[in-house]
PDB file of C-alpha atoms in Angstrom:
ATOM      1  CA  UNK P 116      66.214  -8.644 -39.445  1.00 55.00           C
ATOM      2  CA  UNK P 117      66.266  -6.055 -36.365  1.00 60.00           C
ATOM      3  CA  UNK P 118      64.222  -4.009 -38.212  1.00 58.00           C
ATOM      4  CA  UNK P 119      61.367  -6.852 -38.550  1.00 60.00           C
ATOM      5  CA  UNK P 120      62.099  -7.711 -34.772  1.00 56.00           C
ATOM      6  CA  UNK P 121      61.831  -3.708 -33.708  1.00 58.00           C
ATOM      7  CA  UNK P 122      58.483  -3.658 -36.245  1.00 57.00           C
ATOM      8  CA  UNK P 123      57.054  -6.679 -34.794  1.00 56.00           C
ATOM      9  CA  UNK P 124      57.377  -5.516 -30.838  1.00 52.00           C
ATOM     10  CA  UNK P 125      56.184  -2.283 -31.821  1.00 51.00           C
ATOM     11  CA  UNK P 126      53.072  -4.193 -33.200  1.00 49.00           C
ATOM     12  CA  UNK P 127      52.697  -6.696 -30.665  1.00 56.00           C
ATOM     13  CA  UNK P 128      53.114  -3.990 -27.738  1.00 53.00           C
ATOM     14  CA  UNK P 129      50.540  -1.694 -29.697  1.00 56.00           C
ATOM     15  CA  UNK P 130      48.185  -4.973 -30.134  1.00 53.00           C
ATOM     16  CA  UNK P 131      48.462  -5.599 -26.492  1.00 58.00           C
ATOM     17  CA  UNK P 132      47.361  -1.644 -25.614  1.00 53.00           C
ATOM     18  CA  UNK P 133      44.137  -1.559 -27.925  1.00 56.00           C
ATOM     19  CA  UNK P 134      43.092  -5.134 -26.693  1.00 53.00           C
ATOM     20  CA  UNK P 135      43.619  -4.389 -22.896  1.00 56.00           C
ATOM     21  CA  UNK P 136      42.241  -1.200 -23.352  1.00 54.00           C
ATOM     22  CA  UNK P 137      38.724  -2.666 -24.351  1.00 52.00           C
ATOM     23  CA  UNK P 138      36.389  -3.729 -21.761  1.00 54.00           C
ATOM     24  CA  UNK P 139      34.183  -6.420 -22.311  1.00 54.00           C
ATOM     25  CA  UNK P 140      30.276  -5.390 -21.792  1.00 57.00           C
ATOM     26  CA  UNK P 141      29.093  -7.134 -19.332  1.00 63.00           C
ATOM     27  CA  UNK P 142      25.396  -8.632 -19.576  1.00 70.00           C
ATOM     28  CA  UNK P 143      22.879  -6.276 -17.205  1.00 80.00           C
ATOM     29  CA  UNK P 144      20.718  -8.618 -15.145  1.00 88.00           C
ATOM     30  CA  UNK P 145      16.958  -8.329 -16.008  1.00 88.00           C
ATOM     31  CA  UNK P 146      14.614  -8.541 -12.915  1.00 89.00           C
ATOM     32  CA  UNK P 147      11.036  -8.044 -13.489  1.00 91.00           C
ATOM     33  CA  UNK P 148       8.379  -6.042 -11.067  1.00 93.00           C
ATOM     34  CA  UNK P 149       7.769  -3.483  -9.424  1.00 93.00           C
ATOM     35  CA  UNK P 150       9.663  -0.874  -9.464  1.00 93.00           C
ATOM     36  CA  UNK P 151       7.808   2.346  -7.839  1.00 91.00           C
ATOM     37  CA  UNK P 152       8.357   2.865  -4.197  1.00 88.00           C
ATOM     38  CA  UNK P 153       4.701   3.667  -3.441  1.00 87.00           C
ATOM     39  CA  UNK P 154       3.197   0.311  -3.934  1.00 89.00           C
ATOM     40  CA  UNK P 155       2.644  -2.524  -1.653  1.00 87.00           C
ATOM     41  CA  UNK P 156       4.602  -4.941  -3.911  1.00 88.00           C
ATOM     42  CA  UNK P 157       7.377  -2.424  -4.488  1.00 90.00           C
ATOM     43  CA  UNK P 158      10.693  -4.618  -5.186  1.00 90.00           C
ATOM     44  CA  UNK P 159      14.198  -2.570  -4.529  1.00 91.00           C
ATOM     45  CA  UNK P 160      15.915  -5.511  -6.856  1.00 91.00           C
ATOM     46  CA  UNK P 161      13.407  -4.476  -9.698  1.00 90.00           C
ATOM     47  CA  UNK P 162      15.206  -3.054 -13.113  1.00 89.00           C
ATOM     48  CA  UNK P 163      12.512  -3.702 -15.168  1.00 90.00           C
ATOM     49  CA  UNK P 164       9.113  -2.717 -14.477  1.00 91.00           C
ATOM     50  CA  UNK P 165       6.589  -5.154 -15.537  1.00 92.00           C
ATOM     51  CA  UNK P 166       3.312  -3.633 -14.501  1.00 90.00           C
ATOM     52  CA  UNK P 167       2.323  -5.750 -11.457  1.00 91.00           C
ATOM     53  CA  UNK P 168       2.495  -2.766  -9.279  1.00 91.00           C
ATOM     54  CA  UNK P 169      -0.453  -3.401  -6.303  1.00 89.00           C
ATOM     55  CA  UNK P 170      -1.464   0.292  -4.819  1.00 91.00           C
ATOM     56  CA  UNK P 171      -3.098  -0.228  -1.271  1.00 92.00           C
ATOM     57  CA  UNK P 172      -5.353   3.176  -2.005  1.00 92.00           C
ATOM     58  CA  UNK P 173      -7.037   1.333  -5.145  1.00 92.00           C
ATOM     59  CA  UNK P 174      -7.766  -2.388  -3.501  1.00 93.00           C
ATOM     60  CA  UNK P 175      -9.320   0.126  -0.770  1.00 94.00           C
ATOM     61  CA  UNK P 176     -11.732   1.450  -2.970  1.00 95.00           C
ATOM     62  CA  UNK P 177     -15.026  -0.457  -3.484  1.00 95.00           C
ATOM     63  CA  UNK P 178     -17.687  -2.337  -1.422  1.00 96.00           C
ATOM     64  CA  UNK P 179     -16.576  -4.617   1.313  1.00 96.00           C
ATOM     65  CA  UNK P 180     -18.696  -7.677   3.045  1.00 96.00           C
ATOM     66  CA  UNK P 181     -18.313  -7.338   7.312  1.00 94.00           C
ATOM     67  CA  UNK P 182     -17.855  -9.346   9.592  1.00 94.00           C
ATOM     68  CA  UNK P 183     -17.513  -7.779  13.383  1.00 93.00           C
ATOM     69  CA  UNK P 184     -16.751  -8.586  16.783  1.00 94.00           C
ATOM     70  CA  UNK P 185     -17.795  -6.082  19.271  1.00 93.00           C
ATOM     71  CA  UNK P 186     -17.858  -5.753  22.847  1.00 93.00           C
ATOM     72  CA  UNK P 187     -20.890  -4.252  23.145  1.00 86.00           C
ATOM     73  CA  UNK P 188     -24.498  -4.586  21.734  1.00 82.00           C
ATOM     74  CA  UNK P 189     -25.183  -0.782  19.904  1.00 78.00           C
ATOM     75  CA  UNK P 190     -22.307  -1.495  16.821  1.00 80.00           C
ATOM     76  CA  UNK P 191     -23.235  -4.830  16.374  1.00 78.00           C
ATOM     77  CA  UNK P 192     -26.650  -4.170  15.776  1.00 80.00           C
ATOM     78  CA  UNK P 193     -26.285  -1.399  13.452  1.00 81.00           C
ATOM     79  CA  UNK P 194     -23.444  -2.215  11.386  1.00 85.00           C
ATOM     80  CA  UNK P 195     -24.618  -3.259   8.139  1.00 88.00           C
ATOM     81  CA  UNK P 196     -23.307  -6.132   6.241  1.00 91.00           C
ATOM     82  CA  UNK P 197     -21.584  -4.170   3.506  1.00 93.00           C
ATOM     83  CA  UNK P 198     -19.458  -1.203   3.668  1.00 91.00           C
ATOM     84  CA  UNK P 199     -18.827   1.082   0.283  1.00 94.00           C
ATOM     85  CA  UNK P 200     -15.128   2.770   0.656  1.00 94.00           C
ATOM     86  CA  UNK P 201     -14.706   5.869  -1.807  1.00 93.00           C
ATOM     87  CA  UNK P 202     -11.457   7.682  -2.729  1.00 92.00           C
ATOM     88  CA  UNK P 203     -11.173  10.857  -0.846  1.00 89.00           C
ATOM     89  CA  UNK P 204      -9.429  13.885  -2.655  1.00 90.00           C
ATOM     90  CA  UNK P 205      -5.492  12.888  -2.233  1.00 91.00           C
ATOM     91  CA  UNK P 206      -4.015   9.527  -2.704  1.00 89.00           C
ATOM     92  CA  UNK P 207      -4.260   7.289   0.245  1.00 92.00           C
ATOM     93  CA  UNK P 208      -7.650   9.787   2.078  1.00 93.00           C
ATOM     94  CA  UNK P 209     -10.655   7.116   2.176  1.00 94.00           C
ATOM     95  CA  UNK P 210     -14.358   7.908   2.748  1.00 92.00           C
ATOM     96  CA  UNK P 211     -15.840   4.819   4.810  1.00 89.00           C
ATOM     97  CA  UNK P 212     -19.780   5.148   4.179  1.00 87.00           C
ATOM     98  CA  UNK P 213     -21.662   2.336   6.206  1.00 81.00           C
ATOM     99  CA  UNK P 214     -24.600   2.814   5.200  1.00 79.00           C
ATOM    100  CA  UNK P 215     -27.371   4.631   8.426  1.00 72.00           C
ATOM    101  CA  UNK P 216     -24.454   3.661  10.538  1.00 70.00           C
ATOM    102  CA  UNK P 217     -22.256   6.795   9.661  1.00 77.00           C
ATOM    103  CA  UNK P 218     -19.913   7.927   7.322  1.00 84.00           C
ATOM    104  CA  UNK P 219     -16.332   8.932   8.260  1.00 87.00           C
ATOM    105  CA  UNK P 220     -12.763   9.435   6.953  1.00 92.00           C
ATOM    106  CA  UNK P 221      -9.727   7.879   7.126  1.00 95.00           C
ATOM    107  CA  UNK P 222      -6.169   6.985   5.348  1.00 95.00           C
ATOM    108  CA  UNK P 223      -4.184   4.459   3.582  1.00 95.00           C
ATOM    109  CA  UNK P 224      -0.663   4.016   3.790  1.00 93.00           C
ATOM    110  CA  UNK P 225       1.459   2.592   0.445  1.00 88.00           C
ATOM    111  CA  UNK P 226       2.509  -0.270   2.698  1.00 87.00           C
ATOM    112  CA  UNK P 227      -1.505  -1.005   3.939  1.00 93.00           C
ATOM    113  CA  UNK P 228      -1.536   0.431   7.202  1.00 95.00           C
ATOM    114  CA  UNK P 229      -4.940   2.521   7.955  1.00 96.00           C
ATOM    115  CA  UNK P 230      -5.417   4.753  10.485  1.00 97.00           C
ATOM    116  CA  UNK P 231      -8.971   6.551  11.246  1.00 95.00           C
ATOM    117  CA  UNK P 232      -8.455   9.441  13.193  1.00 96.00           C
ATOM    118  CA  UNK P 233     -10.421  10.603  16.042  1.00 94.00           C
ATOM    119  CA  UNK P 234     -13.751  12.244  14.577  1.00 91.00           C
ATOM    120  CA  UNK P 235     -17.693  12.568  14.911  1.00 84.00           C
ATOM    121  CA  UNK P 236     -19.844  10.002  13.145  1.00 75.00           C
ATOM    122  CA  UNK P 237     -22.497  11.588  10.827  1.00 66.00           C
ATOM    123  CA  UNK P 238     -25.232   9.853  10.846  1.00 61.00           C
ATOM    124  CA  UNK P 239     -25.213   7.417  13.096  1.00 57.00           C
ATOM    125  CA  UNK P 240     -28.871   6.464  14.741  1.00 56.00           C
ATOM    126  CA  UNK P 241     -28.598   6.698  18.721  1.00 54.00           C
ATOM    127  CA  UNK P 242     -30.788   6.157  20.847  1.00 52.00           C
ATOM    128  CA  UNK P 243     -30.588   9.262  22.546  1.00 56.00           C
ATOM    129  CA  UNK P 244     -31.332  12.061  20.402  1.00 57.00           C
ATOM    130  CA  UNK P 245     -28.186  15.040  20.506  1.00 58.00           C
ATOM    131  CA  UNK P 246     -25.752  12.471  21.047  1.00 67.00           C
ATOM    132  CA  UNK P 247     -22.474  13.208  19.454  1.00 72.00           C
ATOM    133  CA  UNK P 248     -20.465   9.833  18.857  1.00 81.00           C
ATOM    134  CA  UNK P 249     -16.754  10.136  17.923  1.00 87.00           C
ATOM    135  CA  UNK P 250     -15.138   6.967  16.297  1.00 90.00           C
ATOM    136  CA  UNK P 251     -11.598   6.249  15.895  1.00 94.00           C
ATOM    137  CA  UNK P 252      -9.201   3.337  14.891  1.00 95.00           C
ATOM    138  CA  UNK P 253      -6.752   1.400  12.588  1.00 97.00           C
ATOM    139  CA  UNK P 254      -6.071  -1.414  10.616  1.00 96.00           C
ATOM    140  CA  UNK P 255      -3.985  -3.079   7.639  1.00 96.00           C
ATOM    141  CA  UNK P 256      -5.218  -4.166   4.827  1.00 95.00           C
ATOM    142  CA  UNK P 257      -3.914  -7.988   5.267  1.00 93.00           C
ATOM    143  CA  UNK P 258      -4.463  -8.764   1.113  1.00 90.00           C
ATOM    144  CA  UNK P 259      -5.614  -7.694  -2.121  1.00 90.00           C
ATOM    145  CA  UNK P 260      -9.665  -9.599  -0.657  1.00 94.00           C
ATOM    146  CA  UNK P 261      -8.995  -8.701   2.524  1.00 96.00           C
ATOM    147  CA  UNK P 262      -8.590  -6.342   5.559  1.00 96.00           C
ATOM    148  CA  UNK P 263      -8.648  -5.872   9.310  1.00 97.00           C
ATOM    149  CA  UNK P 264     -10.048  -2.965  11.198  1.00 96.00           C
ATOM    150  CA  UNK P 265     -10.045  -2.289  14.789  1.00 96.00           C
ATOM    151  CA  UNK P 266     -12.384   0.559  15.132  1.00 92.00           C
ATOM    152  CA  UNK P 267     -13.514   2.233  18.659  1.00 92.00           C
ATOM    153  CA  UNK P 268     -16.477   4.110  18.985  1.00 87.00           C
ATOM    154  CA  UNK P 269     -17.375   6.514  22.117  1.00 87.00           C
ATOM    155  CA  UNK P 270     -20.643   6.629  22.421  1.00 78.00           C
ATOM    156  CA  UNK P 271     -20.419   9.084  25.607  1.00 77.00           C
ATOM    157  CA  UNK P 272     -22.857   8.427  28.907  1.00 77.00           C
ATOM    158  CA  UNK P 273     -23.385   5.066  27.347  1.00 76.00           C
ATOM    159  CA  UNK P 274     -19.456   4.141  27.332  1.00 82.00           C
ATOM    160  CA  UNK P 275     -16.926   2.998  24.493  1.00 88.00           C
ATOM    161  CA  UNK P 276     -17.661   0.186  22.439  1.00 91.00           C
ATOM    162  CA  UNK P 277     -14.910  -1.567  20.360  1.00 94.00           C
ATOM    163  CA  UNK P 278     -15.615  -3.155  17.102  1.00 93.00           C
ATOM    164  CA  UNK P 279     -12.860  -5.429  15.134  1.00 95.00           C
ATOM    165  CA  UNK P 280     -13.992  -5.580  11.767  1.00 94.00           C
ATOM    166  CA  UNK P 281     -12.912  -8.038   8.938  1.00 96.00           C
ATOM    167  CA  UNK P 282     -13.356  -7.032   5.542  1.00 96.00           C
ATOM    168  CA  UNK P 283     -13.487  -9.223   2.649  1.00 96.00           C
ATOM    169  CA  UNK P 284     -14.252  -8.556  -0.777  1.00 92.00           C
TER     170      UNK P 284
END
C-alpha cells in the first residue's frame, strides 16, 4: 500500500509538472487595414493588411477642376478651369501643368501636405514681355476628390498676387 501511495504522488506530482508546464495559445487579434507607414490611411493597430492602403502621391496624379480666389485680377484671368498633375521622377515630386498659365513643380507628403517651392513659372503669358514670375505655395490634399492650395505668385513691378485654389476631381 505505500508503494501505490509513493507511485501515485510520483504520478500526480509529474501530472501536475507537464500540465503547468503547457501554456495555453492564446487567440492573436485580427485587425484589418493598413498597415504601411507611407500611406494616408496608415493604421499602427493594423496586423493584417487588407489592401485599402490610400497613397497621397497617386490621388495627386490626374486632372483637377479649379476653383480660385485671388486677390488680384492677372491669376484669375488666366487660370484655366482644369489643371493636369503628373508624377515627377521620385515618389511624392508632382508636375502641376496649367495649361498657357505655366507649368511648375512641387511635392507630396504621405500624410497630404504639399509644398511648392519658390521657382520661375514657364510659360506663363505677361503682359510685359521679359518678365520673370516666380510662384510659390502649399496646401493639403483635404480628401481622396479634393484639395486646397494656397499658391503666391510674384509677378515683380506689378506686385504679388495670391491665389487659393480648390481642387476637386
Amino acid at each position: 500500500m505505500k508503494n501505490i501511495f509513493k507511485i501515485s504522488v510520483v504520478l500526480f506530482v509529474g501530472l501536475s509538472l507537464i500540465v503547468s508546464s503547457c501554456k495555453k495559445e492564446e487567440a492573436e487579434v485580427v485587425i484589418n487595414g493598413c498597415t504601411d507607414s507611407s500611406a494616408m490611411n496608415y493604421l499602427s493597430d493594423a496586423t493584417s493588411n487588407d489592401g485599402s492602403c490610400i497613397y497621397a502621391h497617386e490621388i495627386m496624379v490626374g486632372t483637377w477642376n479649379i476653383s480660385a480666389a485671388c486677390n488680384g485680377s492677372i491669376m484669375s484671368s488666366i487660370l484655366p478651369a482644369t489643371i493636369e498633375i503628373l508624377a515627377g521622377e521620385t515618389v511624392g515630386d508632382l508636375w502641376i501643368d496649367l495649361g498657357t498659365s505655366g507649368i511648375f513643380d512641387g511635392s507630396i507628403s504621405s500624410n497630404g501636405n504639399i509644398t511648392i517651392p519658390s521657382q520661375d513659372i514657364i510659360g506663363l503669358p505677361l503682359p510685359i514681355p521679359g518678365l520673370s514670375p516666380t510662384i510659390y505655395g502649399s496646401g493639403t490634399l483635404d480628401s481622396e476628390s479634393q484639395s486646397t492650395v494656397n499658391l503666391t505668385v510674384d509677378i515683380g513691378i506689378l506686385g504679388n498676387e495670391t491665389c487659393i485654389l480648390t481642387l476637386t476631381l
